[in-house]
mmCIF file of C-alpha atoms and ligand atoms in Angstrom:
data_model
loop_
_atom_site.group_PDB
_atom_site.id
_atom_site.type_symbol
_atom_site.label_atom_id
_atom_site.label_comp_id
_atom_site.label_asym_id
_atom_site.label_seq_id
_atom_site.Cartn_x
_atom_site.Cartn_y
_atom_site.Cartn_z
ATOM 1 C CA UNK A 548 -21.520 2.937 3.681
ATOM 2 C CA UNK A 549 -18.961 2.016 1.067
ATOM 3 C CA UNK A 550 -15.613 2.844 2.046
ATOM 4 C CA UNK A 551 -12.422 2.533 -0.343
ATOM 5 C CA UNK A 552 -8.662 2.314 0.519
ATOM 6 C CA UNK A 553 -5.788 2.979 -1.378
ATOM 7 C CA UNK A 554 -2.980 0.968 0.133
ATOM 8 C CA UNK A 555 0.784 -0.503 0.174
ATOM 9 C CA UNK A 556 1.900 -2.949 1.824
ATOM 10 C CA UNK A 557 2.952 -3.178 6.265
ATOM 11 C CA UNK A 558 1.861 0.599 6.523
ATOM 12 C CA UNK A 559 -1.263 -0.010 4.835
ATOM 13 C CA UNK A 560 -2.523 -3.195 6.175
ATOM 14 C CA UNK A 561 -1.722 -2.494 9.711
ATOM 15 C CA UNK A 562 -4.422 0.428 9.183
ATOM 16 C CA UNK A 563 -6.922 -1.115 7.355
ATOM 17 C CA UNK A 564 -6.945 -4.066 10.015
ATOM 18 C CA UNK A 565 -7.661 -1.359 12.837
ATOM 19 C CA UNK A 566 -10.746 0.308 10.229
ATOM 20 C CA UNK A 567 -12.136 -2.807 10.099
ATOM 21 C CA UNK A 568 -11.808 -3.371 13.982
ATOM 22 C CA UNK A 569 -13.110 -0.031 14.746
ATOM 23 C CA UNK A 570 -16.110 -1.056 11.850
ATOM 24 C CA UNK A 571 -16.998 -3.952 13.617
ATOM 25 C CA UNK A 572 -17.288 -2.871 17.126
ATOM 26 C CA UNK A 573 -18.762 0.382 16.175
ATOM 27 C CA UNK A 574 -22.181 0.869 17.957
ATOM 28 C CA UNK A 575 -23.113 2.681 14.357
ATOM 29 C CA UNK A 576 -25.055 0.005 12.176
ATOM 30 C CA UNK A 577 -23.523 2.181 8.875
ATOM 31 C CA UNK A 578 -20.340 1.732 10.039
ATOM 32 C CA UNK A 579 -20.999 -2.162 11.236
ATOM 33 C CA UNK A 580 -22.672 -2.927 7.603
ATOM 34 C CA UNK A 581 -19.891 -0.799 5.684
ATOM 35 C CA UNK A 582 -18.324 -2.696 2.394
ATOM 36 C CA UNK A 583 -14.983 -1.950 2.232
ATOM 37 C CA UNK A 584 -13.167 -2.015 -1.154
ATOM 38 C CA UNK A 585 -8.978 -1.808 -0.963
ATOM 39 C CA UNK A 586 -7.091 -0.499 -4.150
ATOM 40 C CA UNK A 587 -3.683 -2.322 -3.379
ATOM 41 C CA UNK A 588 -0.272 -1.204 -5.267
ATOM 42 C CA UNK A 589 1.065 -3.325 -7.556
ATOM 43 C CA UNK A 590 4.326 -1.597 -8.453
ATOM 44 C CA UNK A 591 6.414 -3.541 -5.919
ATOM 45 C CA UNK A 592 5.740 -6.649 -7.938
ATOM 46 C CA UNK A 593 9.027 -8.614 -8.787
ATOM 47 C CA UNK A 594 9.784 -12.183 -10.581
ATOM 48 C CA UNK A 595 12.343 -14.298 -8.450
ATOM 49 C CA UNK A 596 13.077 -18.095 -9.012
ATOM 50 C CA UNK A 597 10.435 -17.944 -11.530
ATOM 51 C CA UNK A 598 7.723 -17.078 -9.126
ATOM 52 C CA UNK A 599 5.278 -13.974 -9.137
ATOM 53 C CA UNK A 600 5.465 -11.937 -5.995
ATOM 54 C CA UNK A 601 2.962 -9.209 -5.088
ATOM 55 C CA UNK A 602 4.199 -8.180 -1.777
ATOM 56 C CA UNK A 603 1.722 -5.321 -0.907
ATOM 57 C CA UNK A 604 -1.353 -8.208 -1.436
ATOM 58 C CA UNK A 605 0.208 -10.047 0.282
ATOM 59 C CA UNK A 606 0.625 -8.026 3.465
ATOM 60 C CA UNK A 607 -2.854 -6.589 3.277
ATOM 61 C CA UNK A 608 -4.338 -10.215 2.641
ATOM 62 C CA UNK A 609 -2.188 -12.160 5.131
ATOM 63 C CA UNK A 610 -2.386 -9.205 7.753
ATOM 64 C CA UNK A 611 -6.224 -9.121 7.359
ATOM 65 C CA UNK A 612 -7.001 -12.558 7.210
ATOM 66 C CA UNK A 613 -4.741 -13.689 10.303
ATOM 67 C CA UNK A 614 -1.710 -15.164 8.546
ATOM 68 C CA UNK A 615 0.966 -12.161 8.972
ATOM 69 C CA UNK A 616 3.869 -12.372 11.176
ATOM 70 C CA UNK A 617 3.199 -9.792 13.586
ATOM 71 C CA UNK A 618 7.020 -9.381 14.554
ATOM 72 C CA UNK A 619 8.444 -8.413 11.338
ATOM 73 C CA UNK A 620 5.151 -7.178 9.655
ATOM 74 C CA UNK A 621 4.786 -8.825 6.753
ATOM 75 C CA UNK A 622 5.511 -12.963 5.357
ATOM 76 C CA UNK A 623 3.807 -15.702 7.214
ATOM 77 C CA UNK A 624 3.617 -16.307 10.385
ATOM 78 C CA UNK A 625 5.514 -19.052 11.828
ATOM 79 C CA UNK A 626 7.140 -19.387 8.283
ATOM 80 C CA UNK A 627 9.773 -21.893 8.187
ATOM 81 C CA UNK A 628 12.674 -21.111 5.247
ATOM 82 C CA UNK A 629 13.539 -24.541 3.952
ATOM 83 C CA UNK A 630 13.653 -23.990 0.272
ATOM 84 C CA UNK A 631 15.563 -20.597 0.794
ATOM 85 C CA UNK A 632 18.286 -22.857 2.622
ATOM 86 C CA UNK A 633 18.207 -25.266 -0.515
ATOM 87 C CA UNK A 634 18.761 -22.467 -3.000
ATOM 88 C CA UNK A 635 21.497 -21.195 -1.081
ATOM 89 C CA UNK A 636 23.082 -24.016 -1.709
ATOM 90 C CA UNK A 637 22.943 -24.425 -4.743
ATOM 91 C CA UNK A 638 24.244 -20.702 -4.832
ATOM 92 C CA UNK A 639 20.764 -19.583 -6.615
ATOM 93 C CA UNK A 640 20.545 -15.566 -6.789
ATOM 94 C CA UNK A 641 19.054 -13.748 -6.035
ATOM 95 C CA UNK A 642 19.925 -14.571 -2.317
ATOM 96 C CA UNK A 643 18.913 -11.073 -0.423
ATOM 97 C CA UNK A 644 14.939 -11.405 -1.125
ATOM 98 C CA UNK A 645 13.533 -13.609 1.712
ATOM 99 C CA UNK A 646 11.298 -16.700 0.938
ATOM 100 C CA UNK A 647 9.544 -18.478 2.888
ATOM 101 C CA UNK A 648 8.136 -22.179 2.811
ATOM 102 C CA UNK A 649 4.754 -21.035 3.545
ATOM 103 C CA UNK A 650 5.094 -17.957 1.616
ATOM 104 C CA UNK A 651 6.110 -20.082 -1.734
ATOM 105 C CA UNK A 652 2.900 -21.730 -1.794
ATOM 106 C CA UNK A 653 1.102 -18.757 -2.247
ATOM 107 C CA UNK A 654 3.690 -17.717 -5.075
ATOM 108 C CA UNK A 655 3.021 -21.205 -6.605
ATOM 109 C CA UNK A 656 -0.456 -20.566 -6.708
ATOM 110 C CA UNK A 657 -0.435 -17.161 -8.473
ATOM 111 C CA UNK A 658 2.480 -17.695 -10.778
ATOM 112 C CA UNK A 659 0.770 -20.739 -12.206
ATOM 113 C CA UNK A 660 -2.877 -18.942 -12.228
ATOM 114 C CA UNK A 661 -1.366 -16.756 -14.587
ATOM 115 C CA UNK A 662 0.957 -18.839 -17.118
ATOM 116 C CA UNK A 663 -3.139 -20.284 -16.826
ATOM 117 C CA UNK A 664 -4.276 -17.195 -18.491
ATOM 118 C CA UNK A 665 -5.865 -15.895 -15.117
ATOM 119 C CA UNK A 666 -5.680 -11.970 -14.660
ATOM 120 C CA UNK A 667 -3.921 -10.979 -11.724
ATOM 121 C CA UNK A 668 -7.454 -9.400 -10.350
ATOM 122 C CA UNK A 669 -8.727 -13.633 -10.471
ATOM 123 C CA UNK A 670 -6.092 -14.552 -8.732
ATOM 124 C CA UNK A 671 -5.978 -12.182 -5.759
ATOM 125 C CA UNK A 672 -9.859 -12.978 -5.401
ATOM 126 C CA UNK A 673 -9.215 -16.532 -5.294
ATOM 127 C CA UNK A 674 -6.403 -16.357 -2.961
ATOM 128 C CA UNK A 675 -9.010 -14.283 -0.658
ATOM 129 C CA UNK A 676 -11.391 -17.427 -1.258
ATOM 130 C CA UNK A 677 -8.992 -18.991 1.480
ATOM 131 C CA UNK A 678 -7.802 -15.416 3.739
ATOM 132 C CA UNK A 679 -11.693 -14.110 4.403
ATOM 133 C CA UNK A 680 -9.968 -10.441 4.871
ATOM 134 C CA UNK A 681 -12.925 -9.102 5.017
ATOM 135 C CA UNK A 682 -12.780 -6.478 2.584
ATOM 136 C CA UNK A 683 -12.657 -6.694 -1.109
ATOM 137 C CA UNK A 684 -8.846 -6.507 -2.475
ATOM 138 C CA UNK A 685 -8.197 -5.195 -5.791
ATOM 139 C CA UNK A 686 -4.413 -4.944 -7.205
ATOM 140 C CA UNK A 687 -4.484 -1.093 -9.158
ATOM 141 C CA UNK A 688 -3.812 -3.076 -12.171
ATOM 142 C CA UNK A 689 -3.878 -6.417 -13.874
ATOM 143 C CA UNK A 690 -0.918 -5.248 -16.164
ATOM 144 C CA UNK A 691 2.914 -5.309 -15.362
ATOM 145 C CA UNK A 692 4.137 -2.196 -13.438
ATOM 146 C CA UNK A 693 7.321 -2.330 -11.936
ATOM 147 C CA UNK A 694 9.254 0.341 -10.035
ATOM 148 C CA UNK A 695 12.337 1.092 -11.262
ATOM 149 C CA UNK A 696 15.291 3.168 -9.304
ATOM 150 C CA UNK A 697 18.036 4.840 -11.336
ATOM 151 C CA UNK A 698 21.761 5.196 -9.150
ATOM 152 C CA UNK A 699 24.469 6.640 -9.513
ATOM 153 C CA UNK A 700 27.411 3.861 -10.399
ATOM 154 C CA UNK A 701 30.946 4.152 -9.151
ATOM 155 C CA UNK A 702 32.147 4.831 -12.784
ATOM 156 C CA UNK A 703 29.703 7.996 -12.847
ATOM 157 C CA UNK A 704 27.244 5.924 -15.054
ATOM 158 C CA UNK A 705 23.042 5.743 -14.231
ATOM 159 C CA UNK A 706 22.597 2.246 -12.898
ATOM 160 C CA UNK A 707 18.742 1.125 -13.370
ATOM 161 C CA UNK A 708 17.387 -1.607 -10.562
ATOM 162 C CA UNK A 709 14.056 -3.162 -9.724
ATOM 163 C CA UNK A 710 13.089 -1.497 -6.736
ATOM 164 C CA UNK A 711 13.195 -4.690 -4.792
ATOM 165 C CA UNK A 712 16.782 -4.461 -4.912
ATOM 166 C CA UNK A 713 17.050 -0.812 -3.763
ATOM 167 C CA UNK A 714 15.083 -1.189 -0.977
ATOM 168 C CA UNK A 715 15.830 -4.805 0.706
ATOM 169 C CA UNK A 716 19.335 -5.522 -0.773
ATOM 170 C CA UNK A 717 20.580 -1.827 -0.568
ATOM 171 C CA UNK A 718 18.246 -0.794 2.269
ATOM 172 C CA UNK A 719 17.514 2.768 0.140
ATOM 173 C CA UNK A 720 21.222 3.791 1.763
ATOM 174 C CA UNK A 721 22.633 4.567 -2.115
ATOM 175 C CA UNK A 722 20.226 7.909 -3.129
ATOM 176 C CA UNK A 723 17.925 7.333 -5.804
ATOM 177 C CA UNK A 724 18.187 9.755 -8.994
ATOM 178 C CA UNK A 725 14.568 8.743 -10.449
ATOM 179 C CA UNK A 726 12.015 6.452 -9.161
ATOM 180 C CA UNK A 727 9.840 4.992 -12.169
ATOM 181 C CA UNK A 728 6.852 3.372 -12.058
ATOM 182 C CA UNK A 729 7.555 1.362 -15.384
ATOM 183 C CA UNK A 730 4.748 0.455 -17.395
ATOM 184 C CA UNK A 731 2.348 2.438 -15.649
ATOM 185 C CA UNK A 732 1.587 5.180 -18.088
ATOM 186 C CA UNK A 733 -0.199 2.257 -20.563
ATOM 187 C CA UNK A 734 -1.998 0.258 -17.053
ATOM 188 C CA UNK A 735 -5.553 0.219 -17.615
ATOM 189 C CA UNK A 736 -7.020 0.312 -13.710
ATOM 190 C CA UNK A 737 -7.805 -3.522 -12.736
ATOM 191 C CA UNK A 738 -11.397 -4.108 -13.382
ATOM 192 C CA UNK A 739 -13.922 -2.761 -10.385
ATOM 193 C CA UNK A 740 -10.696 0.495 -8.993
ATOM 194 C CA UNK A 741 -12.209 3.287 -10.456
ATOM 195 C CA UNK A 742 -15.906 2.303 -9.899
ATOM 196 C CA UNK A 743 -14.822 1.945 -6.202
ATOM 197 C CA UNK A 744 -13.521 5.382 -6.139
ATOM 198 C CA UNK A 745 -16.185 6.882 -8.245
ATOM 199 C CA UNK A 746 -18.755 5.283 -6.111
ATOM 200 C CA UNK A 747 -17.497 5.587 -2.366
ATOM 201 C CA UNK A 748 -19.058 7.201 0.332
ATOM 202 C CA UNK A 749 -15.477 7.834 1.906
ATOM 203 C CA UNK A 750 -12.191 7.426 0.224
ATOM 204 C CA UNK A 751 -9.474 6.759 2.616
ATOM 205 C CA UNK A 752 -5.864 7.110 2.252
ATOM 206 C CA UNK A 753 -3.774 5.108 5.146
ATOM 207 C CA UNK A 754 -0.120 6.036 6.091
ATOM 208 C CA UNK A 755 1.632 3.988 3.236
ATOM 209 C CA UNK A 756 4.612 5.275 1.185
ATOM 210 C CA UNK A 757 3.157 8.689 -0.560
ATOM 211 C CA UNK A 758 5.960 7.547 -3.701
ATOM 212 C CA UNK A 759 6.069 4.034 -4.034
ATOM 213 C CA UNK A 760 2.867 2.899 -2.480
ATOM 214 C CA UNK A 761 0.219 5.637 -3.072
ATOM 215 C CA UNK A 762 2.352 7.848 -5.723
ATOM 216 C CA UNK A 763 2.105 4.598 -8.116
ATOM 217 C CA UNK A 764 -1.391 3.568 -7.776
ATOM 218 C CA UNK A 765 -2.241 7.329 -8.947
ATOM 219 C CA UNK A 766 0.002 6.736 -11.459
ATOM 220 C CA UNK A 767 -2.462 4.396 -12.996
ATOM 221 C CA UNK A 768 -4.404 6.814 -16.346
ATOM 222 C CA UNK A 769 -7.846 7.322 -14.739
ATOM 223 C CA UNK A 770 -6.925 6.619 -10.902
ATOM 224 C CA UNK A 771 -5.925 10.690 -9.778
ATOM 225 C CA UNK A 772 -9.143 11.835 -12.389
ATOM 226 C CA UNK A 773 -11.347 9.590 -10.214
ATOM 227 C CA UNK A 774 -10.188 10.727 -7.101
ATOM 228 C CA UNK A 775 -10.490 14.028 -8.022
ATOM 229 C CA UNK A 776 -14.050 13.983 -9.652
ATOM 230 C CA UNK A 777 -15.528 11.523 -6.488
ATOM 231 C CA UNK A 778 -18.435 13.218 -4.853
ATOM 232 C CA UNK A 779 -16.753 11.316 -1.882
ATOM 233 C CA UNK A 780 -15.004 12.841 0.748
ATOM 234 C CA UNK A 781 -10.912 11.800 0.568
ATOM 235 C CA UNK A 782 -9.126 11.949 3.949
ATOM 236 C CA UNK A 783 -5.892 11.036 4.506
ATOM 237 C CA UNK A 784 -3.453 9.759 7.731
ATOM 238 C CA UNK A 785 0.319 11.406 7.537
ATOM 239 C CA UNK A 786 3.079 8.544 7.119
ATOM 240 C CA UNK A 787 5.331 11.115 8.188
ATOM 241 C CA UNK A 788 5.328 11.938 12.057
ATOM 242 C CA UNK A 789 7.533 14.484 13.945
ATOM 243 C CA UNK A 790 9.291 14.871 10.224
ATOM 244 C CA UNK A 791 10.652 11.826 9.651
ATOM 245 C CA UNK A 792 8.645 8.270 8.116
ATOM 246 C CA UNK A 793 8.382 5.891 11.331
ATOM 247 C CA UNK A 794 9.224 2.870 9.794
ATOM 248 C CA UNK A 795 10.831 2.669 6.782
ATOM 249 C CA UNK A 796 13.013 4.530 4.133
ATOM 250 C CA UNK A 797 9.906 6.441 2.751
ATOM 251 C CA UNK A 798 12.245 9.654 2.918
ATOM 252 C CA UNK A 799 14.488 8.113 0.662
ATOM 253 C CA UNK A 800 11.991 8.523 -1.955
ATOM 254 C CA UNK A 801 10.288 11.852 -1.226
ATOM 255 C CA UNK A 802 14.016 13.049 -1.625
ATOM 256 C CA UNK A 803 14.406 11.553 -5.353
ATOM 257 C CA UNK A 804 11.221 13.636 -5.530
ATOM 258 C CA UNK A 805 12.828 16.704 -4.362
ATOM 259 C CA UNK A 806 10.043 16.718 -1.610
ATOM 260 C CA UNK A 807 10.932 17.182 2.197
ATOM 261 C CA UNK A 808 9.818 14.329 4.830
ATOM 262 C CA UNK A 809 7.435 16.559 6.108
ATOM 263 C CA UNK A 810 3.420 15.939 6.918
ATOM 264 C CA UNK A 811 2.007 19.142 5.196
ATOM 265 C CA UNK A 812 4.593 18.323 1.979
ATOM 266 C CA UNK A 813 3.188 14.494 1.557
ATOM 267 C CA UNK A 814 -0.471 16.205 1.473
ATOM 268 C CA UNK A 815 0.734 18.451 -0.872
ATOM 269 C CA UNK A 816 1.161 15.335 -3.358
ATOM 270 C CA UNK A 817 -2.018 15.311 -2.990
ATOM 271 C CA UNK A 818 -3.097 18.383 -2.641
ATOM 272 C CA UNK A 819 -6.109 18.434 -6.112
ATOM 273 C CA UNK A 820 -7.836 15.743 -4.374
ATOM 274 C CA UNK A 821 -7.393 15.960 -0.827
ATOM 275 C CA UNK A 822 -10.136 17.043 1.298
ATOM 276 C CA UNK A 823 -8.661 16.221 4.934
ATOM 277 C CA UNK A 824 -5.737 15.345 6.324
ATOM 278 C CA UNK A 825 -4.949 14.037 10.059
ATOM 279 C CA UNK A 826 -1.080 15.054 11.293
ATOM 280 C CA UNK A 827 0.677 14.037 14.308
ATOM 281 C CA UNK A 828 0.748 17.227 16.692
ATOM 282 C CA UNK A 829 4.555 17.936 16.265
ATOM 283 C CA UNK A 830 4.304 18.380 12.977
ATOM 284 C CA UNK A 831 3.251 21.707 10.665
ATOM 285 C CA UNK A 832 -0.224 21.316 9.423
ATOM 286 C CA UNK A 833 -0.176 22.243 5.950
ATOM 287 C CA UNK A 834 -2.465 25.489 5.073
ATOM 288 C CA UNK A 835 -4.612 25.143 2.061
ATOM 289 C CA UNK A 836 -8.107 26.128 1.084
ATOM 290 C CA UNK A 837 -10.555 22.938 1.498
ATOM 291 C CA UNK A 838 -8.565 21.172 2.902
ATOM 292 C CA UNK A 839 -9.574 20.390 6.404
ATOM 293 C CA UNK A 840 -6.872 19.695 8.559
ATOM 294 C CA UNK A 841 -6.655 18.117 12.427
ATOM 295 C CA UNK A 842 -4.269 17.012 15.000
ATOM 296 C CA UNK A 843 -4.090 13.566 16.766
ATOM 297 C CA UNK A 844 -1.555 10.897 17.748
ATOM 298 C CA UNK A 845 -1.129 9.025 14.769
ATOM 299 C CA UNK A 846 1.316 6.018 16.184
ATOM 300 C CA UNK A 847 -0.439 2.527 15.613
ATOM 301 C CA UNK A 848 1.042 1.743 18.790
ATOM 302 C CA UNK A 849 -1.458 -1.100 19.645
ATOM 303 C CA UNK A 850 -4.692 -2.722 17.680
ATOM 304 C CA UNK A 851 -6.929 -0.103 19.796
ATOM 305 C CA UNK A 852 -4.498 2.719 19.144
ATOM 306 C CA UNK A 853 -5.032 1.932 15.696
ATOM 307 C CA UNK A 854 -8.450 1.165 15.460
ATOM 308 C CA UNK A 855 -9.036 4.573 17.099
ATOM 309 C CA UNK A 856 -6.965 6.495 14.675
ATOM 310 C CA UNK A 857 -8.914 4.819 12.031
ATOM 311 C CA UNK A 858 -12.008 6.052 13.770
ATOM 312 C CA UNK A 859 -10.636 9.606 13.748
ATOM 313 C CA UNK A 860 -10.095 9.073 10.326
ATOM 314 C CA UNK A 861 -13.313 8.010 9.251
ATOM 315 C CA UNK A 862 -14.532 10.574 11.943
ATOM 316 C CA UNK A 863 -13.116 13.324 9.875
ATOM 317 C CA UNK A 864 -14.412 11.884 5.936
ATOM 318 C CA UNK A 865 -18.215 12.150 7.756
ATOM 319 C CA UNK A 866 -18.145 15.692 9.033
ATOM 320 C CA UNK A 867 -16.715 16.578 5.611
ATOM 321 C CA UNK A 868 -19.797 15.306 4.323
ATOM 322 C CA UNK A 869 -23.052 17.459 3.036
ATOM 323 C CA UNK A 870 -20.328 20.197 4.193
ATOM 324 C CA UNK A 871 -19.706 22.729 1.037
ATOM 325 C CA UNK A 872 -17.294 20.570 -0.790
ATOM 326 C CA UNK A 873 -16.975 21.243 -4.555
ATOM 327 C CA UNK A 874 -17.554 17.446 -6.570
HETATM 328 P P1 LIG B 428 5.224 -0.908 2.596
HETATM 329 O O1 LIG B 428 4.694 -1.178 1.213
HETATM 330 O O2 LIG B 428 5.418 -2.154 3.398
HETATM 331 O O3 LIG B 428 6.381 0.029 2.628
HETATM 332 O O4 LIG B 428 4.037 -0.206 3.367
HETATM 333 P P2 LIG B 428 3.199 1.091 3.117
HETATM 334 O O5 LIG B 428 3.578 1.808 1.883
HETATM 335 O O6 LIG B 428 1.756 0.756 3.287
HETATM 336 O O7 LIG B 428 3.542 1.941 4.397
HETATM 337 C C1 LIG B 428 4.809 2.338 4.749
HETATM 338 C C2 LIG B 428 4.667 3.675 5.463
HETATM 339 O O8 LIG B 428 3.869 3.560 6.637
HETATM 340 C C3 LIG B 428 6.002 4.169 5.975
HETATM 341 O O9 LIG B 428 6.530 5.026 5.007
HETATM 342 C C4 LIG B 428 5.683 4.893 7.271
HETATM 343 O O10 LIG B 428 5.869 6.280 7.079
HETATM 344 C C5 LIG B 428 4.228 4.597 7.532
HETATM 345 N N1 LIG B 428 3.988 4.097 8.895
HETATM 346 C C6 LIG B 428 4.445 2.954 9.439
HETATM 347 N N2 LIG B 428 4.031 2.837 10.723
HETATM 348 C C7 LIG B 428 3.268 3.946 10.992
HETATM 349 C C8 LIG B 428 2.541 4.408 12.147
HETATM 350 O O11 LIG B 428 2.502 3.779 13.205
HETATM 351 N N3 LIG B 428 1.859 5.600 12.014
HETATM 352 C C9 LIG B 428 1.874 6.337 10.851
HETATM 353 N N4 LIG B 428 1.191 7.477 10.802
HETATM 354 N N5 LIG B 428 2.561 5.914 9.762
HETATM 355 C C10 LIG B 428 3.238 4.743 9.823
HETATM 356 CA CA1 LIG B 429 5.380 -1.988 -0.646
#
């Protein structure tokens, strides 16, 4: 069974650790042997200090291969922040991104793989060389996308940020006019995306940000065609529960989309591709014809809680399968 993700970043890779838990201790030899391929946003990618960040890789890698900091969710774990005290000090901005010791060497090691030449896709495999995470990891693209917010200045003037700065030095608390994938429209998908897509017995959507996680990898040319000609069934876990995003500021950006933090209006984003969709039982199921539609808790709570839901997930994809479902 080949299975493929599309994923951010703490959201994401929380999931994807409990599919591959609930893969592994399946009594289903498919679902032991599955291969499973995750198509990782790339938009949240910033430059700071000179050094290349990818923080949704990051989280899915470290989180997969044992290195995330469970408390906060994503960095290292037991991360120390010894250079971050040193560029403090010498009053080196920007100062409101955290960086961590262990976290840097990672950075190192991909910012100077590609001054090297080597494509983004390289790198991420040879930084799974060392994380084993057990699935493959592919970034959406090896070009330069960056998210871009547009606010609203005091002086009544558009101001443009990287989205790095809207979301961890502003918190999303100042309302986004636009959110802009930049550089998207002329990504070619990273070598391997839409082959996984194309290919996939199951296509699985976890709860990650439906705008700046999943709304940006289909903003890749080819990416939302792929998904929508895949013979494979694509199910999908709400990130919104009981209405509102349960961690995170993901409302924030469904409202510079005009779209309400609700379960049925996130599937709706996806609604020429979507096949099923699994909602927490407060919320509305959304109504619309193929798309199947069921009701479960959907808090990853604990590693079974989310290993179950991941289950459920997969659950659904397979009795969607050899059902009447138009390719
Ligand atoms: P980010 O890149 O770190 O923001 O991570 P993602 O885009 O992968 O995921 C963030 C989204 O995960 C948030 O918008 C939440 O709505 C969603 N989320 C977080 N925890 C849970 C959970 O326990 N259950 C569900 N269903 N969604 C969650
Ligand atoms: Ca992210």
């Amino acid at each position: 069974m080949r299975i493929t993700a599309l994923a951010g970043g703490v959201g994401g890779a929380r999931f994807l650790r409990g599919l591959l838990a609930h893969l592994a201790a399946s009594p289903d030899p498919a679902r032991r042997q599955a291969a499973v391929t995750i198509v990782v946003n790339t938009a949240d990618d910033v430059t700071m200090h000179g050094l290349r960040i990818c923080p949704d890789l990051d989280s899915v890698m470290y989180t997969l291969g044992g290195g995330i900091d469970e408390t906060r969710g994503w960095g290292r774990s037991q991360e120390t922040s010894g250079v971050a005290a040193e560029l403090a000090a010498y009053g080196a901005e920007p100062s409101w991104f955290t960086l961590g010791d262990k976290d840097i060497a990672t950075h190192l090691v991909r910012t100077r793989m590609l001054a090297e030449g080597a494509t983004l896709s390289e790198v991420t495999a040879h930084l799974c060389e060392r994380w084993r995470p057990g699935a493959r990891l592919l970034p959406m693209t090896d070009d330069v996308v960056e998210t871009h917010v547009d606010l609203a200045g005091d002086d009544g003037a558009v101001r443009r940020v990287h989205f790095q700065e809207w979301w961890v030095r502003l918190h999303a608390a100042v309302p986004a006019l636009a959110i802009e994938p930049v550089g998207a429209d002329a990504a070619r998908p990273a070598p391997g995306v839409l082959e996984a897509v194309r290919d996939a017995d199951v296509v699985v959507l976890p709860p990650s940000n439906p705008v700046v996680s999943i709304g940006t990898i289909l903003r890749v040319p080819g990416l939302r065609e792929a998904l929508v000609g895949t013979a494979a069934p694509v199910v999908g876990v709400s990130p919104v529960i009981g209405g509102a995003p349960v961690r995170g500021m993901a409302d924030a950006c469904l409202a510079a989309l005009g779209v309400p933090t609700t379960a049925a209006a996130v599937a709706g984003l996806y609604a020429d591709f979507l096949d099923g969709w699994l909602v927490a039982a407060e919320d509305e199921p959304p109504v619309r014809a193929g798309l199947t539609v069921r009701g479960r808790p959907l808090l990853m709570s604990s590693p079974q809680a989310t290993a179950d839901l991941a289950g459920a997930a997969l659950d659904l994809a397979l009795d969607l399968t050899g059902e009447d479902r138009a390719a």
